[in-house]
Coordinates of C-alpha atoms in Angstrom, one line a residue:
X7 CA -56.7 -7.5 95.4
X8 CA -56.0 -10.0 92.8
X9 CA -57.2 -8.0 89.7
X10 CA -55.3 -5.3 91.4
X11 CA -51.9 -7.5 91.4
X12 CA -52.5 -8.8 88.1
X13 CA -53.0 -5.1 86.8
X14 CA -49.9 -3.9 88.3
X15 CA -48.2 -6.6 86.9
X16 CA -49.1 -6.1 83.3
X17 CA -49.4 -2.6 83.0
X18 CA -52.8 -3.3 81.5
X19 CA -56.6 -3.5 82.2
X20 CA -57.2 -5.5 79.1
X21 CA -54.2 -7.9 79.3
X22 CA -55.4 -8.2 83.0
X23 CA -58.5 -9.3 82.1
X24 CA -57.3 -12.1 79.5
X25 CA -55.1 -13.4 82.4
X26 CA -58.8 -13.6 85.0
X27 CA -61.1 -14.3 82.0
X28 CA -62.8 -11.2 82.7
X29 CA -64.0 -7.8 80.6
X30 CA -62.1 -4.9 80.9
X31 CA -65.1 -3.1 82.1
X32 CA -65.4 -5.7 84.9
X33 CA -61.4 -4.6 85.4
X34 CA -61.7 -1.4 86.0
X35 CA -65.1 -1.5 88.0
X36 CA -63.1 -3.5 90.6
X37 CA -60.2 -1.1 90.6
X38 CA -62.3 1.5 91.1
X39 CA -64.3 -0.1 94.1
X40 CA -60.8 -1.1 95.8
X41 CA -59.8 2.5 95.7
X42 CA -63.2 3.6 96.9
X43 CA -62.9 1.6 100.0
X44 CA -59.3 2.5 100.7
X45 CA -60.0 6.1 100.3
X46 CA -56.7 6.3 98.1
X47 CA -56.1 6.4 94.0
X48 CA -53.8 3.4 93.3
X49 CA -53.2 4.1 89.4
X50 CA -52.4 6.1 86.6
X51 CA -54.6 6.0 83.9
X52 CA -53.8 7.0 80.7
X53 CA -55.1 6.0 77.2
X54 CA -51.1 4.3 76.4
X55 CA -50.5 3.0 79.5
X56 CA -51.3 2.1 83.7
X57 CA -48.8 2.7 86.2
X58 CA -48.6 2.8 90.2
X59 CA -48.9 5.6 92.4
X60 CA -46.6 5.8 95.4
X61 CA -49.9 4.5 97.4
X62 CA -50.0 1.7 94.8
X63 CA -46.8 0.8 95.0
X64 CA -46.6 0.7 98.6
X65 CA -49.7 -1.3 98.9
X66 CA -48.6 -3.7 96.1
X67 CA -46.0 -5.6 98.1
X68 CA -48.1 -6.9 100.8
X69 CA -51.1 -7.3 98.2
X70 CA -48.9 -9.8 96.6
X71 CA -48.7 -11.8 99.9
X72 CA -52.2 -11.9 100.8
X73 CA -52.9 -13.4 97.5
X74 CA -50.3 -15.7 97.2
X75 CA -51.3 -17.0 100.8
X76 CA -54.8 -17.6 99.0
X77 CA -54.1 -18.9 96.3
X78 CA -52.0 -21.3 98.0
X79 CA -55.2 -21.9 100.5
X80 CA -57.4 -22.9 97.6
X81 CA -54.6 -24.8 96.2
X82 CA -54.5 -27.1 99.4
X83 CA -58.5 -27.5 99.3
X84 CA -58.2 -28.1 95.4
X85 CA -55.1 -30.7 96.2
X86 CA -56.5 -32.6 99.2
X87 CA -58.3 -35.4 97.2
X88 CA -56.4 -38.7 95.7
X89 CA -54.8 -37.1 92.9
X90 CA -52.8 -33.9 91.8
X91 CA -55.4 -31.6 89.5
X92 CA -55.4 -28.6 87.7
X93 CA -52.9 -26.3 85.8
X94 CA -49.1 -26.4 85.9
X95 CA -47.5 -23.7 84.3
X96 CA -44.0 -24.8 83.4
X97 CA -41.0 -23.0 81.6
X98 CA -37.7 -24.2 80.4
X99 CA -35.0 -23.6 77.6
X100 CA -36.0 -24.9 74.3
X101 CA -33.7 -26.9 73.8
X102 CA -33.8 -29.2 77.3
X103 CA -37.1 -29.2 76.9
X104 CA -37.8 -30.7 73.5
X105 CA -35.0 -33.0 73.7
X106 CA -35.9 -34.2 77.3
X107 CA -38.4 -32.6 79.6
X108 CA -41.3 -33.0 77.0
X109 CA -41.3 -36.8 77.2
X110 CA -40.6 -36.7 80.9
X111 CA -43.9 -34.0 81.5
X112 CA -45.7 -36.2 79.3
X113 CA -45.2 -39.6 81.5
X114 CA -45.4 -37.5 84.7
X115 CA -49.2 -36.4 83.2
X116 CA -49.7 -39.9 82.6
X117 CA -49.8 -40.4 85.8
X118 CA -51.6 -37.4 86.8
X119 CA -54.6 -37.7 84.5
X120 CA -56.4 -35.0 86.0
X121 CA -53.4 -32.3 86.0
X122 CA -53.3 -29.6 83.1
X123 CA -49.6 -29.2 82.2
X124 CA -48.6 -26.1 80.2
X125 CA -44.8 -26.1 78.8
X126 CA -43.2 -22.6 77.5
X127 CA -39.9 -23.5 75.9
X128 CA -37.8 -20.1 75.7
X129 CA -34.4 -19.9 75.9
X130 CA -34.6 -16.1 77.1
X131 CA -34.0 -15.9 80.9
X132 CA -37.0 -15.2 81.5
X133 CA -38.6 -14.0 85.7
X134 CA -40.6 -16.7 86.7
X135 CA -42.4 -14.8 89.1
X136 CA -43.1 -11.9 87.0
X137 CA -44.4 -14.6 84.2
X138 CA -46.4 -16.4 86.7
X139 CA -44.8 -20.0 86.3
X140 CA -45.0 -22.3 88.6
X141 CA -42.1 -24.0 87.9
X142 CA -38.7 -23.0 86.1
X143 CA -36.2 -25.6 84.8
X144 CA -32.9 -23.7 84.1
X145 CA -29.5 -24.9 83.4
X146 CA -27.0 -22.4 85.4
X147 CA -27.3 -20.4 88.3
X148 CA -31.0 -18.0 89.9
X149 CA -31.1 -14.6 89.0
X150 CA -32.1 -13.7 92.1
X151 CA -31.0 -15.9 95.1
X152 CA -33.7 -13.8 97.6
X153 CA -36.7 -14.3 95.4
X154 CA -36.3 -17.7 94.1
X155 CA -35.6 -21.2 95.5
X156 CA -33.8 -24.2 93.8
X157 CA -33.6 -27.2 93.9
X158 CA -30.7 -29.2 92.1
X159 CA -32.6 -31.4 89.6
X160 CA -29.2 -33.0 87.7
X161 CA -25.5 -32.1 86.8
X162 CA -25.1 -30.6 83.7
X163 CA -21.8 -31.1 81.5
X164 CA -20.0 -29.2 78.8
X165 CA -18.5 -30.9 75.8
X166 CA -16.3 -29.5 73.1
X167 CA -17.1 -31.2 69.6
X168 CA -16.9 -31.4 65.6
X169 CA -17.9 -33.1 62.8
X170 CA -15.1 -35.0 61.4
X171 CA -15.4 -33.4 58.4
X172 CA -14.3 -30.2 60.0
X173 CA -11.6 -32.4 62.0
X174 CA -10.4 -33.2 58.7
X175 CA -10.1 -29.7 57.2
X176 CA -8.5 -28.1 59.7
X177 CA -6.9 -30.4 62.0
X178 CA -8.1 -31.6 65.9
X179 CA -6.7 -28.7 68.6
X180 CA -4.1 -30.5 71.2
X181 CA -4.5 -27.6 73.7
X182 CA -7.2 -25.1 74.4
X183 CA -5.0 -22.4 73.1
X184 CA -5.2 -23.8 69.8
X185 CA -8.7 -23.2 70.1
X186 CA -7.7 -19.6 68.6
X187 CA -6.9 -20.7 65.3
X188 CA -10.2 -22.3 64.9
X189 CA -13.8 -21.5 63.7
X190 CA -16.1 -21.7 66.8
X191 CA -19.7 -21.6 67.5
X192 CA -21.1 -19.4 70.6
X193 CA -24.1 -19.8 72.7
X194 CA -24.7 -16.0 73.1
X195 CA -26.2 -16.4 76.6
X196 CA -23.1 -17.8 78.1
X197 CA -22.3 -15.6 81.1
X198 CA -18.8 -15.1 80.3
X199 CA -19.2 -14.8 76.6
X200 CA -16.2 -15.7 74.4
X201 CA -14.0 -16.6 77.3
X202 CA -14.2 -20.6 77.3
X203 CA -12.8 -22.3 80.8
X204 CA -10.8 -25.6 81.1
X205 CA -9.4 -27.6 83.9
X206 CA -7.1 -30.6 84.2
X207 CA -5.6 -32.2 87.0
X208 CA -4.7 -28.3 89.0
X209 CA -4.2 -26.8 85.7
X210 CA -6.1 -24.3 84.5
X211 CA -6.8 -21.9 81.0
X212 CA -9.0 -19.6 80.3
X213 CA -9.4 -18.8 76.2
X214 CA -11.0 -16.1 74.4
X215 CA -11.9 -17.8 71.5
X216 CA -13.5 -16.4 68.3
X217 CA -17.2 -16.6 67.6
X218 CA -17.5 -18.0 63.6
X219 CA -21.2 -18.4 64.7
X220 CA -23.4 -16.9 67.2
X221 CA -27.1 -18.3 68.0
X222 CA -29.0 -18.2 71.5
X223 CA -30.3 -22.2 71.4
X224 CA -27.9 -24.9 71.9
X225 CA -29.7 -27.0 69.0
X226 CA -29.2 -24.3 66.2
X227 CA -25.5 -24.8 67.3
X228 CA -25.3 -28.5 67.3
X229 CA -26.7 -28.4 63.9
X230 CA -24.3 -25.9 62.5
X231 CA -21.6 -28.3 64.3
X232 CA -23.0 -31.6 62.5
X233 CA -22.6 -29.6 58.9
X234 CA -18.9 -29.2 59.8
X235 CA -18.9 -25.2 60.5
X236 CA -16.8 -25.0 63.7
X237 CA -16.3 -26.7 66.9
X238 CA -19.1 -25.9 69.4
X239 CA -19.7 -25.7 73.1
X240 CA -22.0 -27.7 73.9
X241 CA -23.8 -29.7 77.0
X242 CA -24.3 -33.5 77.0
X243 CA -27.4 -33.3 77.2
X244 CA -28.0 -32.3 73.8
X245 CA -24.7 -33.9 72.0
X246 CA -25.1 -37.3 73.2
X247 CA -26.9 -38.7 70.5
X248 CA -24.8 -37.5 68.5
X249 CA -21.9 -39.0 69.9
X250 CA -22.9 -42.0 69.8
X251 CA -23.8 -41.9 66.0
X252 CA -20.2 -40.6 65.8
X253 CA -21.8 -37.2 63.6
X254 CA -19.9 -35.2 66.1
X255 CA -16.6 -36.5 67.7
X256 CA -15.8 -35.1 71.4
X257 CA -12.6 -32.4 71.1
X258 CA -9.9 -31.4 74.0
X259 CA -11.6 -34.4 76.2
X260 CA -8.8 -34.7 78.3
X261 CA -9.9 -31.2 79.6
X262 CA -13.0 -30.5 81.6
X263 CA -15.4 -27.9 81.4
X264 CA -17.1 -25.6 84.3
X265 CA -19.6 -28.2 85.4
X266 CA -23.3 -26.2 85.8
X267 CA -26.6 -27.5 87.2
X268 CA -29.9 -28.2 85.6
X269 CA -32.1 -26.9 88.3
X270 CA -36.0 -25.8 89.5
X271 CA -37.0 -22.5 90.6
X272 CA -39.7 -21.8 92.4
X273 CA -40.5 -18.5 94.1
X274 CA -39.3 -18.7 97.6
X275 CA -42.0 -16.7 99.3
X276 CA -44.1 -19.5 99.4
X277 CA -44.3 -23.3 100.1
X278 CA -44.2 -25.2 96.8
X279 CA -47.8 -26.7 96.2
X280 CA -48.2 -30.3 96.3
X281 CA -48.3 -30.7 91.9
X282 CA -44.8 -28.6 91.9
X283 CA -43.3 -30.9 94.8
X284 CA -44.4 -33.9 93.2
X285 CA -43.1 -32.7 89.6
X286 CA -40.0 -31.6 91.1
X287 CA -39.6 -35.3 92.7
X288 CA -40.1 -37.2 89.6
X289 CA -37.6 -34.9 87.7
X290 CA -35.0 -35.6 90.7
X291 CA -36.2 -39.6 90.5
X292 CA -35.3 -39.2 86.1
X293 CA -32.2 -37.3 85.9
X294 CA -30.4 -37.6 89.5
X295 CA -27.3 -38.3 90.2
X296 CA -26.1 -39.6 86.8
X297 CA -28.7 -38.2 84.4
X298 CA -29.5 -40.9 81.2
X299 CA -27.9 -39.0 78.9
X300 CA -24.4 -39.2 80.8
X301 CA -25.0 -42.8 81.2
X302 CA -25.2 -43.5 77.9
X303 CA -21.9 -41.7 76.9
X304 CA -20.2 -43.0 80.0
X305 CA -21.2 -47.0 78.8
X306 CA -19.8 -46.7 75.3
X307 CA -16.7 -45.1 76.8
X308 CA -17.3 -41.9 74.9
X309 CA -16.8 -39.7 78.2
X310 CA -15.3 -40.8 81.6

């Protein structure tokens, strides 16, 4: 049932077989068998691709459930000794991840020395489930509230900023509308595009500004920022250094930005194991409520 998930999931007998270290021979002999015994043909075979039949499809779903329940067994009986052990499969965007969550996973493993952490930085949205991670840092809200669970691992804040050099060119904005008559840089997976939000007090504006640069990694941006292109969107997280080195200098920062979360995912059809609750807990012990980075901005008086 396993083989049969994993083939389902990758459309592939080979690919299957990379995944469970086995031949693609050794593949398809199992598929074969499990059909044999079920009296039903559960795949399309052709020489470009594997697909489901309606019986496959039908029998996928609880499939899935009888191997995540034991997998999860043999994770408890793995688990039970002293220590955590094995492989963590871990994703995250690239950015949060080499700035921060690459130091934390590494003092996390210190203490862990028998865990086998694996860290995929992409800044694509990628389906944790489908992509077999056990854990899924993202900044912003779950594509799918019925499949995944979260768990708040830190606040996330937005911050407007320049180089001075560009400050000095072309003047700093007094209101978010000025924002139009600016060059600005765009993270292209923002949900709401070019439309930036701003609050003060029980005022509100919503601006459509114009994109001078477009990249999909917050760092790219920052960088373009720091060589005095535009002003750029960008989260604390990543800015506050910086800040503090006075390369960029905070604009509108009498206006606040939506506020997001930097959260886990987990898929919600079963109990975390005991390495993903533990991870999750150290994360929660590093970045919550005020996360290091905000601290630091918030003792030199750079952000309330």
């Amino acid at each position: 049932m396993e083989i049969f998930v994993e083939v389902a999931r990758l459309r592939s007998f080979s690919e299957a077989g990379r995944r469970l270290g086995l031949t693609r021979a050794m593949v398809s002999k199992h598929i074969l068998q499990l059909e044999e015994k079920l009296g039903a043909r559960l795949l399309h075979r052709s020489t470009r691709e594997v697909s489901l039949t309606d019986v496959g499809q039908a029998y996928l779903t609880p499939c899935m459930a009888t191997v995540a329940q034991a997998q999860e067994a043999a994770r408890v009986v793995a688990q039970s000794g002293d220590d955590l052990a094995g492989p963590l499969r871990i994703q995250a965007p690239s950015s949060f991840g080499s700035a921060w969550l690459a130091a934390a996973l590494a003092r996390f493993a210190l203490l862990h020395p028998l865990l086998e952490p694996m860290l995929f930085v992409d800044d694509a949205l990628l389906d944790p489930i489908e992509h077999g991670f056990d854990l899924t840092i993202r900044v912003g809200g779950i594509p799918d509230v019925h499949a995944l669970a979260m768990r708040p691992l830190a606040p996330c804040r937005g911050v407007l900023c320049a180089s001075p050099s560009y400050l000095a060119r072309h003047g700093m904005p007094a209101t978010p509308q000025d924002l139009q008559q600016h060059r600005c840089l765009h993270f292209s997976h923002l949900t709401d595009g070019t439309q930036w939000h701003f609050t003060r007090g029980d005022e509100q504006q919503t601006v459509r500004v114009p994109a001078a640069f477009t990249a999909n990694n917050g760092l790219v941006l920052q960088q373009a920022a720091q060589q005095g292109l535009g002003i750029v969107y960008n989260t604390t997280f990543l800015a506050w250094r910086s800040l503090m080195e006075g390369t960029l200098v905070p604009v509108l920062s009498d206006w606040e930005l939506p506020l997001n979360h930097l959260s886990a995912l987990y898929p919600a059809s079963r109990q975390p194991s005991p390495k993903v609750r533990a991870l999750i807990d150290f994360l929660v012990a590093e970045y919550h409520p005020v996360p290091p980075w905000d601290r630091e901005l918030q003792t030199s008086g750079i952000l309330l």
